[in-house]
Coordinates of C-alpha atoms and ligand atoms in Angstrom, one line a residue:
X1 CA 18.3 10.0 20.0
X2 CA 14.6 11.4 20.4
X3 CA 12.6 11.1 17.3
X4 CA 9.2 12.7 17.0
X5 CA 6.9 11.2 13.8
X6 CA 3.8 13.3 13.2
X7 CA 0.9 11.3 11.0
X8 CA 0.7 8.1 13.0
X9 CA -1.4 5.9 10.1
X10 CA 0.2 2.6 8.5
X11 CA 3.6 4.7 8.0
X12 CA 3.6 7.0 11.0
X13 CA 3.3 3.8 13.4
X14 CA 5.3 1.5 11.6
X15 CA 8.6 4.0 11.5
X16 CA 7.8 4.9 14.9
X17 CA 7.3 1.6 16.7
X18 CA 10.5 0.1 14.5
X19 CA 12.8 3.2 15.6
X20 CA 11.8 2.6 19.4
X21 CA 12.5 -1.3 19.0
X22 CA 15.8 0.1 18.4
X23 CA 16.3 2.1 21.2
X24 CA 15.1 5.4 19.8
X25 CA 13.2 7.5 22.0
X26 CA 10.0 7.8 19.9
X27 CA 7.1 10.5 20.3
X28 CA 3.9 9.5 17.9
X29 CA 2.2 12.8 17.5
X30 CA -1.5 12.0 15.6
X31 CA -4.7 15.1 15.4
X32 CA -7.2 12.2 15.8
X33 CA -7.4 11.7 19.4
X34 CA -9.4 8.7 19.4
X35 CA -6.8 7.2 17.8
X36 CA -3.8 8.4 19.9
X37 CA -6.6 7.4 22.8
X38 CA -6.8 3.9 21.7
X39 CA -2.7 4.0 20.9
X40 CA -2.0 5.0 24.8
X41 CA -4.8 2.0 25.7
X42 CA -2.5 -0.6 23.6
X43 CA -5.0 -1.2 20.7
X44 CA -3.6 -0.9 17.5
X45 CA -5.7 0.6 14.7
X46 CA -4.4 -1.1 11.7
X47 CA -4.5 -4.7 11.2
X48 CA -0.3 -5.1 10.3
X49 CA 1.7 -8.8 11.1
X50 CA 3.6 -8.3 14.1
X51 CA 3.2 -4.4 14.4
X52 CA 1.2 -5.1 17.8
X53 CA 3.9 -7.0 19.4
X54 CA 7.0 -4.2 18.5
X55 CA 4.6 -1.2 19.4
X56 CA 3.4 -3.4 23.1
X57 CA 6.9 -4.0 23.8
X58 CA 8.5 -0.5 23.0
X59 CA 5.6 1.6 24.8
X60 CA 6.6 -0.7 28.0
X61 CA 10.2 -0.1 27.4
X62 CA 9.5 3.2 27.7
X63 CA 10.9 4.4 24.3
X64 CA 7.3 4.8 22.6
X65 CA 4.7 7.1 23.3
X66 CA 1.9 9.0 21.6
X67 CA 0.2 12.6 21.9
X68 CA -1.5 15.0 20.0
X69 CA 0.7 17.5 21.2
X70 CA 3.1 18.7 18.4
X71 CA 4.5 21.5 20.7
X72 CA 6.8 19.7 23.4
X73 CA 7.3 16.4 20.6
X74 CA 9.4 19.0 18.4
X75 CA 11.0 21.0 20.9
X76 CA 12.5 17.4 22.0
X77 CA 13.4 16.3 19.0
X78 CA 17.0 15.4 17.2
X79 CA 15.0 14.4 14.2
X80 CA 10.9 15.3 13.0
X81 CA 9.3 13.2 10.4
X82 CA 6.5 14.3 8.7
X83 CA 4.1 10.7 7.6
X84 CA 1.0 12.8 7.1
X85 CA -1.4 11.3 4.0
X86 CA -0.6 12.4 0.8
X87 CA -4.0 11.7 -1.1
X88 CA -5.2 12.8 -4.8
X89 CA -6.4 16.5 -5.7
X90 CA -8.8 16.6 -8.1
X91 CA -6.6 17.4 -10.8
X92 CA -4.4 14.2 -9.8
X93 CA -1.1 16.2 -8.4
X94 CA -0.6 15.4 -4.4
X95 CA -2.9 17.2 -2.1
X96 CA 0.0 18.5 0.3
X97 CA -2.7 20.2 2.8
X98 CA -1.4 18.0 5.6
X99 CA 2.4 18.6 5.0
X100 CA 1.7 22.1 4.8
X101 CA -0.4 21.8 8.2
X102 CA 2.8 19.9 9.8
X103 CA 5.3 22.6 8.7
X104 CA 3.4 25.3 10.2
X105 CA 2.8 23.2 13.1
X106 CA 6.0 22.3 14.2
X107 CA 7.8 25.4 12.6
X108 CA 8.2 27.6 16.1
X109 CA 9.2 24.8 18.4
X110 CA 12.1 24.3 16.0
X111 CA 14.9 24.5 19.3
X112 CA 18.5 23.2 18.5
X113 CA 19.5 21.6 15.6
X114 CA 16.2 19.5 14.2
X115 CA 16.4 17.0 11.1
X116 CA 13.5 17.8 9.5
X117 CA 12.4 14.2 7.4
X118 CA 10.1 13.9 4.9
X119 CA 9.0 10.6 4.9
X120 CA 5.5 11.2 3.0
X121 CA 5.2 10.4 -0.7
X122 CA 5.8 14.2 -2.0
X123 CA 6.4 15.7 -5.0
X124 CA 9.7 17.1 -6.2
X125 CA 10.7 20.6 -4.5
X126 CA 8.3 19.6 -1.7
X127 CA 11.4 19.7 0.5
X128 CA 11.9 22.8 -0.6
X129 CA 8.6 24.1 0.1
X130 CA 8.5 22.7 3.5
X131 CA 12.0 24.1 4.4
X132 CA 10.7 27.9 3.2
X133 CA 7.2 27.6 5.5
X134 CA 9.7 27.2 8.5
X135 CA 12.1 30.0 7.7
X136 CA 9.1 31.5 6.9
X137 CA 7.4 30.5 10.7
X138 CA 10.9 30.6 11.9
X139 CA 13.6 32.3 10.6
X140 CA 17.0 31.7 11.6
X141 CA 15.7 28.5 13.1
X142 CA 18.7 25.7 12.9
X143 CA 17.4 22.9 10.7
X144 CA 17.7 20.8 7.7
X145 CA 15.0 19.6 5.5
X146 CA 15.7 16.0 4.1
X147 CA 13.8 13.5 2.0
X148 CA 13.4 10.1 3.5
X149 CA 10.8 8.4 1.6
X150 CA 9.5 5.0 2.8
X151 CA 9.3 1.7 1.0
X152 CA 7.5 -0.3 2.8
X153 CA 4.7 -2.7 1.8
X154 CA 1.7 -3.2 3.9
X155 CA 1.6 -6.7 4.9
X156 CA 4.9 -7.1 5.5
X157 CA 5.6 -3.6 6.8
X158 CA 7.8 -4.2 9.9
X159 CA 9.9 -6.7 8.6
X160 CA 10.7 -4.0 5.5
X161 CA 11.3 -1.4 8.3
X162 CA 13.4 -3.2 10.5
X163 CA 15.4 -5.0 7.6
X164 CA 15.1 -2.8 4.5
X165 CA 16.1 -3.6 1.0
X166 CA 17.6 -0.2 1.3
X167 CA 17.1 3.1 2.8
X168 CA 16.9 6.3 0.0
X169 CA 18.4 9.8 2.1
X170 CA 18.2 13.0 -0.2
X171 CA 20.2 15.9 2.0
X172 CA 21.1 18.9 1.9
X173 CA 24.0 18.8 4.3
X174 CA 26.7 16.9 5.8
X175 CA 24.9 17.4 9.6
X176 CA 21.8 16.2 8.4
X177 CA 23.6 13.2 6.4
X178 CA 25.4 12.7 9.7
X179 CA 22.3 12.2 11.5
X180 CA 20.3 10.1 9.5
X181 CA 23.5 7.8 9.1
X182 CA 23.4 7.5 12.8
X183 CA 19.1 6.9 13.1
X184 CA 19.6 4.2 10.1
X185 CA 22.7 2.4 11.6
X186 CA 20.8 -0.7 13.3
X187 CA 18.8 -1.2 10.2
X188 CA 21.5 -1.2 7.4
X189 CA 24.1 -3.5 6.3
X190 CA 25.2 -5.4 9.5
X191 CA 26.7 -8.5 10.3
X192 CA 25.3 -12.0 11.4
X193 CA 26.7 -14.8 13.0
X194 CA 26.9 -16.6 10.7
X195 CA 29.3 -14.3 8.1
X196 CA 26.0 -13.3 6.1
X197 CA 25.1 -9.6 5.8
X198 CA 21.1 -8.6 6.6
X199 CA 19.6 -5.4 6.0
X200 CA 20.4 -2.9 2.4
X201 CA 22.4 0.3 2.2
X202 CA 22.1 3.7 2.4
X203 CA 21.6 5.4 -1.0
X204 CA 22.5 9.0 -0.6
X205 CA 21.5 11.9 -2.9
X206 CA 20.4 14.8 -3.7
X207 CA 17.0 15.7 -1.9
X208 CA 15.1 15.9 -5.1
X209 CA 16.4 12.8 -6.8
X210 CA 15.0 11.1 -3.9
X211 CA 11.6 12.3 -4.0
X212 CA 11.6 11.4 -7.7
X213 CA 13.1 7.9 -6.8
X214 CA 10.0 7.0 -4.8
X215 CA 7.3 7.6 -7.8
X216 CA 9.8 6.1 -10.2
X217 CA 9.3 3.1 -7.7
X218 CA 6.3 2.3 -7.3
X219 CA 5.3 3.5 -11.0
X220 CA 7.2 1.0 -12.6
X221 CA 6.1 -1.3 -10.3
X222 CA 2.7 -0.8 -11.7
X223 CA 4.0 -0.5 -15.1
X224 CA 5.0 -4.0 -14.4
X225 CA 1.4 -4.6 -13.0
X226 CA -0.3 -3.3 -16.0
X227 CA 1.9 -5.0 -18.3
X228 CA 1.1 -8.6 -17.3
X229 CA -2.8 -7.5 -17.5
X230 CA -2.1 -6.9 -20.8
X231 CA -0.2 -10.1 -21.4
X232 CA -2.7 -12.1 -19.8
X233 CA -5.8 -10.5 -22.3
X234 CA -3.8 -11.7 -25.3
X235 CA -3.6 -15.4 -23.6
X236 CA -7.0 -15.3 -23.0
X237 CA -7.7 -14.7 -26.8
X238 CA -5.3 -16.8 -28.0
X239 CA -5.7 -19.7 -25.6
X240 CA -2.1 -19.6 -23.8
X241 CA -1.9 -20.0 -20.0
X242 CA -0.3 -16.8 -18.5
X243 CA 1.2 -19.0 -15.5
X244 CA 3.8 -20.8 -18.1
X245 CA 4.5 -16.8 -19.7
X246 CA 5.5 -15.7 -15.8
X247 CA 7.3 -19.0 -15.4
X248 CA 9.2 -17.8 -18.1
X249 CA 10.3 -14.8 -18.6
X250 CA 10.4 -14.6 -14.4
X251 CA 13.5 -16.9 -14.7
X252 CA 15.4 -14.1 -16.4
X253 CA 17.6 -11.9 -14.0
X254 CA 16.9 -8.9 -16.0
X255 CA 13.7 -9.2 -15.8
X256 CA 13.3 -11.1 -12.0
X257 CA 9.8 -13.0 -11.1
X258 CA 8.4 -10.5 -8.6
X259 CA 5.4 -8.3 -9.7
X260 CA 4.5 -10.7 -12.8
X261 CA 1.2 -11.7 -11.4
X262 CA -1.7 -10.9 -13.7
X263 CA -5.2 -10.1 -11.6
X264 CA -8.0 -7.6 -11.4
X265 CA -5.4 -5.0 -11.0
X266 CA -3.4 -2.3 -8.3
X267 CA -5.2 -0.9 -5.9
X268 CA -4.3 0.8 -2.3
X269 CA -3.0 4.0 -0.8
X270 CA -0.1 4.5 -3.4
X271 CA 0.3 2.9 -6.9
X272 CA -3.2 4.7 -8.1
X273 CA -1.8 8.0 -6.4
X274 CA 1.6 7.8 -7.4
X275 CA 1.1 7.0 -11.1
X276 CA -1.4 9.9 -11.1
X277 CA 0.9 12.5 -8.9
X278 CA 3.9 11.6 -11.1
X279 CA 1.5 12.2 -14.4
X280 CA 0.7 15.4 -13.2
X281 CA 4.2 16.6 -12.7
X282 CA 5.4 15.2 -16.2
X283 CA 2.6 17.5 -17.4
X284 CA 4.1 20.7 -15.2
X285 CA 7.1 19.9 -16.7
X286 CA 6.5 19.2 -20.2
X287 CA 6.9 15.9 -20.7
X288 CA 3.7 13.6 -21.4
X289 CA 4.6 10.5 -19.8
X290 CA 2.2 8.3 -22.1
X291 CA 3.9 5.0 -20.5
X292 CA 2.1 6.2 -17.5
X293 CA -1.4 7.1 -19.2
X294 CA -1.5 3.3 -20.5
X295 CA -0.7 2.1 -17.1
X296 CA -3.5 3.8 -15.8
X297 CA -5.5 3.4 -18.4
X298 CA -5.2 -0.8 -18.6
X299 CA -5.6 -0.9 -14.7
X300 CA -8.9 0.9 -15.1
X301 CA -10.6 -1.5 -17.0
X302 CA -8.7 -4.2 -15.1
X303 CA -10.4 -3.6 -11.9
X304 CA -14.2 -4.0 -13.5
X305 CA -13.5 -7.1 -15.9
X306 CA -14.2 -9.3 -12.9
X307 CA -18.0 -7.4 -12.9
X308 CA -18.1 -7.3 -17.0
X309 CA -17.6 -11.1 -17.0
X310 CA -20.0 -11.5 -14.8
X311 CA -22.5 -9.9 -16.8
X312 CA -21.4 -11.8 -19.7
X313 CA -22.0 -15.2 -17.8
X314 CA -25.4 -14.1 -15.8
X315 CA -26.7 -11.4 -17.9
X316 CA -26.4 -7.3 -17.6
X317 CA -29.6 -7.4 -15.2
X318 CA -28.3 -9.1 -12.1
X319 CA -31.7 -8.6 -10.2
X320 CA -32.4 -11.7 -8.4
X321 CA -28.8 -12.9 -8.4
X322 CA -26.6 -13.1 -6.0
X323 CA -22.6 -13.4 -6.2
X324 CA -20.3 -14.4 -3.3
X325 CA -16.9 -12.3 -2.7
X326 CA -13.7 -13.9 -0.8
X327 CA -11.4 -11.0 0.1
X328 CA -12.1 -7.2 0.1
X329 CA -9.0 -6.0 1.1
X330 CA -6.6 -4.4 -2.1
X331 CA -3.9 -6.9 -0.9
X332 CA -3.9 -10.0 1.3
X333 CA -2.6 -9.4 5.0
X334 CA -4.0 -6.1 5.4
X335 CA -7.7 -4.5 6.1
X336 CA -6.9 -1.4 4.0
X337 CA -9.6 -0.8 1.6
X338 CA -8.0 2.2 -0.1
X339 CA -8.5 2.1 -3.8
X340 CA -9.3 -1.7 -3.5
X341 CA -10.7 -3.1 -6.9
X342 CA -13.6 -4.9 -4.7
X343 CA -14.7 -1.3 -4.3
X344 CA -15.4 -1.4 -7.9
X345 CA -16.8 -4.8 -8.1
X346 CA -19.5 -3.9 -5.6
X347 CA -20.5 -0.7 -6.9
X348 CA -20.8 -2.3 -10.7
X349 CA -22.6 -5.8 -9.3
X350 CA -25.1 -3.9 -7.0
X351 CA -25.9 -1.2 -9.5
X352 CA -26.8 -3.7 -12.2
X353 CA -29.1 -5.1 -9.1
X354 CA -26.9 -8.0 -7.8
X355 CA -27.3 -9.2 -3.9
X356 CA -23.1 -8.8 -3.1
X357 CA -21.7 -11.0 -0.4
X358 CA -18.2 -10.9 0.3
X359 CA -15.8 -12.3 3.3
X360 CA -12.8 -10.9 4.1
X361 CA -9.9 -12.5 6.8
X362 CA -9.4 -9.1 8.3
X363 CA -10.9 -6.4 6.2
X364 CA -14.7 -6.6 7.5
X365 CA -14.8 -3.6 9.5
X366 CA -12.7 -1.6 7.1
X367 CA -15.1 -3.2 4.0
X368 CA -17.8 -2.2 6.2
X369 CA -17.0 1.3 6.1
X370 CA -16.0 2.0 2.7
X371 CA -19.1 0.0 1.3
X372 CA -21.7 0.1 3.8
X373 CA -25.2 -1.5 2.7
X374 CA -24.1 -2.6 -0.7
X375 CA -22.1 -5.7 0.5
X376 CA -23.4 -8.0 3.2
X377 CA -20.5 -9.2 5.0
X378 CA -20.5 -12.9 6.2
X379 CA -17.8 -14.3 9.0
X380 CA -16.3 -17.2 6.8
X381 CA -15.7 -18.4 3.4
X382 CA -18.1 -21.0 3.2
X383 CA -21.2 -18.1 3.7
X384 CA -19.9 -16.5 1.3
X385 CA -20.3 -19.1 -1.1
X386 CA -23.6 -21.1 -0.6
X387 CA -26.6 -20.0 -2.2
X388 CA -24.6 -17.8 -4.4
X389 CA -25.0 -17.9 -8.7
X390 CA -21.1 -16.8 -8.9
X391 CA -18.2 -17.0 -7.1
X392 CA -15.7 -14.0 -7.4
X393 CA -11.9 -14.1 -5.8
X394 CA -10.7 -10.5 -5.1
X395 CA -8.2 -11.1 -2.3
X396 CA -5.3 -13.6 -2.9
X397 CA -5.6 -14.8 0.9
X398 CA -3.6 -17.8 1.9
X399 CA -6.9 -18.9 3.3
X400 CA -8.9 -18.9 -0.2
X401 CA -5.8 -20.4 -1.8
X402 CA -5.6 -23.5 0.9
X403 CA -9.3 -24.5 0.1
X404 CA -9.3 -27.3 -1.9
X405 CA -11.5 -27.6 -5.1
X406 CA -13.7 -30.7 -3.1
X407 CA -13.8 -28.4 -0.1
X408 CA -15.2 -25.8 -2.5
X409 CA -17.6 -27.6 -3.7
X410 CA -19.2 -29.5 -1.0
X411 CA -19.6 -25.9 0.3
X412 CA -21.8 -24.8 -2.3
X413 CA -23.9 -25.7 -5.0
X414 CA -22.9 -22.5 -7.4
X415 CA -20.1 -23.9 -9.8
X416 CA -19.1 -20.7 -12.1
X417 CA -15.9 -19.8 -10.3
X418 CA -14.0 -16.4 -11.6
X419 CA -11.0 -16.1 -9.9
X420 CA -9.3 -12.6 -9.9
X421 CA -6.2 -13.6 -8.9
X422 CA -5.4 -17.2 -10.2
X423 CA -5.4 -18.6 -6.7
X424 CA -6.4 -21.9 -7.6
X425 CA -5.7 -24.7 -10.7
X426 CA -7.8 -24.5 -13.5
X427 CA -7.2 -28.0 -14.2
X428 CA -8.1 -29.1 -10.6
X429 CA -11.2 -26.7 -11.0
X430 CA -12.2 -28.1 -13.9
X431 CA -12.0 -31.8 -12.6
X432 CA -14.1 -30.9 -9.0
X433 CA -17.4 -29.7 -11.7
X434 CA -16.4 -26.1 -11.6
X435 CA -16.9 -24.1 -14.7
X436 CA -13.4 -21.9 -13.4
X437 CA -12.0 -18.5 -15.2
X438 CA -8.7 -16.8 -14.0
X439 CA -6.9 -14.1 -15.2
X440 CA -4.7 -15.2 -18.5
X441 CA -5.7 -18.9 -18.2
X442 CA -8.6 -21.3 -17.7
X443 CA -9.0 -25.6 -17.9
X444 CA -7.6 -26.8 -20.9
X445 CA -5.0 -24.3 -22.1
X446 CA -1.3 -25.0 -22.9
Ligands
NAD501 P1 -2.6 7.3 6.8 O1 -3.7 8.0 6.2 O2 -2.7 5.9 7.2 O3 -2.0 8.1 8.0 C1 -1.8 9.5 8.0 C2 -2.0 10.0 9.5 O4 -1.7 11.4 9.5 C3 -3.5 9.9 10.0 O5 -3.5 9.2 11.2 C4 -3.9 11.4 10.2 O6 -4.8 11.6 11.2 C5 -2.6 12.0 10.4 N1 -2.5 13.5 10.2 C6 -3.0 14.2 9.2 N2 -2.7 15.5 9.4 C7 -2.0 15.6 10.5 C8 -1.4 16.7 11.2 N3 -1.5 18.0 10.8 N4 -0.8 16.4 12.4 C9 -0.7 15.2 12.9 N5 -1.2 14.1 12.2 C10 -1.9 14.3 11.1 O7 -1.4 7.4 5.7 P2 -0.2 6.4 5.3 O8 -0.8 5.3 4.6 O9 0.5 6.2 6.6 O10 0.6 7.3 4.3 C11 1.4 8.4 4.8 C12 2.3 8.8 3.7 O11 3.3 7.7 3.4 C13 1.7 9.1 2.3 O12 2.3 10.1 1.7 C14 1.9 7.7 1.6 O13 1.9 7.9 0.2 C15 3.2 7.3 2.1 N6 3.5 5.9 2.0 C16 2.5 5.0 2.4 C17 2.8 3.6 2.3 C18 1.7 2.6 2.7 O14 1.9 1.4 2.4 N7 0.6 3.0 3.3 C19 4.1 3.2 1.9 C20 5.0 4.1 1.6 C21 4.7 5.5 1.6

């Protein structure tokens, strides 16, 4: 089966080294040729577990390649997917330049029967629109359009591709069902060894329903985000520590524990962008979503509390101080910097006249780019902490998380500790000198 996936960023790649693991004949198609240049050299551009080692070992099994050439990668193909960025217009709805670009692109090298695959984050009737540019480009051209949108989370992106939870297909036809049952087979619902079952199910539906089921997706997952911000500002004022409140009501199948931790907020390529696309079409369609408005509107302030706390604690003027960072990156095991509340942090700190610090795993180049002079970045955790007046965690690294409180503070001499995502004990923190703040709990609560 030859596959052609145009957009080759943390989607693009991922889908297209995981369907050559499998034996798929895979053409990356990218317009930036540097990074189709470093691709064809073997360097990856993203920092993803494991992605290195499935895209090395499908390029020399000769079922991965990558080109800038759309052209000959369509006229190959069985099936096109289209993982071109999504980002934010101004107004908030998807900007759907670069899926438009695609369509028009691949529209007159349309040959046989293609598959046509959304895989982007798009609006409803997107599908639609993309199917009418290429009757449009082409007409009479033998396709189907069909919505395949992708659930994976950066971090743990080829393990979700090669094993998903399950795989959403919206068609428009039996053929093009047909196909993407056959593209999907070695990733769904398979046997083991053992009698045990890996690997979800296909959910089939209508093409629409499934470009509504991804924003439903991650929007409640943010909901869910928001929600235990919210939680944890009312421990805070009344003394309660948010850890026991997830401990609790995680244990409840209805509700499940995942997505309960309270922090300085969602950040990255999608939740901000979702929750504001899928605002934006509730408004074009009359309903007001105010759910969503709250969700947005509590993550907003979540992501500078870390910044307002440290002007309660150190004063509005921050000239002459200087504050340590550990993680920049919106998530731990990736450098992606998109939307990441350390973004916000920086700007707020340096602003008020702050010297910024900040060390980062993986992120520094990426941290480097988005931030530039504001943030000096250091090569460990320990630089980031000596000689600093606060101590900020942004990034729930396992690193951070495996320092010890003694480790911590032989490092430094700075004891005012505000950890963004409760990576450490308060109690412990307390006990090692530290004068330690979390999100929803601190030393001392019950
Ligand atoms: P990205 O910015 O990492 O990659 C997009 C790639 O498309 C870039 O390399 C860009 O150069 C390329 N591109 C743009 N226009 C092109 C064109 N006309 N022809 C060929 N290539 C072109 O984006 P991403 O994070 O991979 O996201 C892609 C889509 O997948 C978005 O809609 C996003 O919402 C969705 N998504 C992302 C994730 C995630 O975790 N990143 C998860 C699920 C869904």
């Amino acid at each position: 089966m030859n596959v052609t996936v145009i957009g080759t960023g943390y989607v693009g790649l991922v889908a297209g080294a995981c369907f050559a693991a499998r034996e798929r004949n895979v053409t990356c198609v990218d317009i930036d040729a540097r990074k189709i240049a470093a691709l064809r050299e073997g360097k990856i551009p993203i920092y993803e577990p494991g992605l290195d080692k499935v895209v090395l070992d499908a390029a020399a099994a000769g079922h991965l390649s990558f080109t800038t050439e759309t052209g000959p990668a369509v006229a190959s193909a069985d099936v096109v997917f289209i993982a071109v960025g999504t980002p934010p217009s101004e107004d908030g709805s998807a900007d759907l330049r670069h899926v438009a670009n695609v369509a028009r692109a691949i529209s007159p090298h349309l040959r046989d029967y293609t598959v046509v695959v959304c895989k982007s984050t798009v609006p409803i009737g997107t599908c639609d629109k993309v199917a009418a540019l290429l009757e449009k480009n082409n007409p009479g051209a033998d396709y189907d359009v069909v919505s395949n949108p992708e659930f994976l989370k950066e971090g743990a992106a080829v393990a979700d591709f090669l094993e998903p939870e399950r795989v959403v297909i919206g068609t428009p036809s039996e053929r093009a069902r047909a196909v993407m049952t056959r593209l999907y087979g070695p990733y769904v619902k398979r046997a083991g060894g053992d009698g045990t079952t890996a690997g979800g199910e296909i959910i089939y539906m209508a093409v629409r329903a499934a470009e509504m089921t991804k924003y439903a997706a991650n929007c409640m997952l943010a909901t869910r985000i928001s929600f235990m911000n919210e939680i944890a500002q009312l421990c805070d004022k009344a003394g309660i520590d948010v850890e026991h409140v997830k401990a609790g009501i995680g244990s409840d199948s209805r509700i499940g524990p995942k997505f309960l931790n309270a922090g300085i907020g969602y950040g990255g390529s999608c939740f901000p962008k979702d929750v504001q696309a899928l605002l934006r079409t509730g408004l074009d369609h009359g309903v007001p979503m105010r759910l969503l408005h709250a969700v947005e509107d509590v993550n907003r302030d979540q992501k500078r509390l870390l910044a307002n706390r440290v002007a309660a604690r150190l004063g509005k003027d921050l000239t002459g101080k200087k504050v340590g960072l550990l993680g920049l990156a919106f998530k731990p095991e990736t450098d992606d910097m998109r939307e990441a509340p350390s973004l916000i942090v920086v700007r707020v700190l340096s602003a008020r006249g702050a010297e910024v610090v900040g060390y980062d795993p993986v992120a520094a180049e990426t941290a480097t780019d988005a931030m530039g002079d504001r943030l000096t970045i250091v090569d460990n955790w320990q630089a980031a902490v000596v000689g600093v007046d606060a101590i900020l965690v942004l990034t729930e690294w396992a690193e951070f998380r495996a320092i010890t409180p003694a480790e911590l503070a032989a490092a430094t001499s700075c004891r005012l500790v505000l950890d963004g995502r409760n990576a450490w004990e308060p109690e412990a923190m307390a006990a090692a000198g530290f004068d330690y703040e979390g999100i929803g709990r601190a030393p001392g609560r019950t």
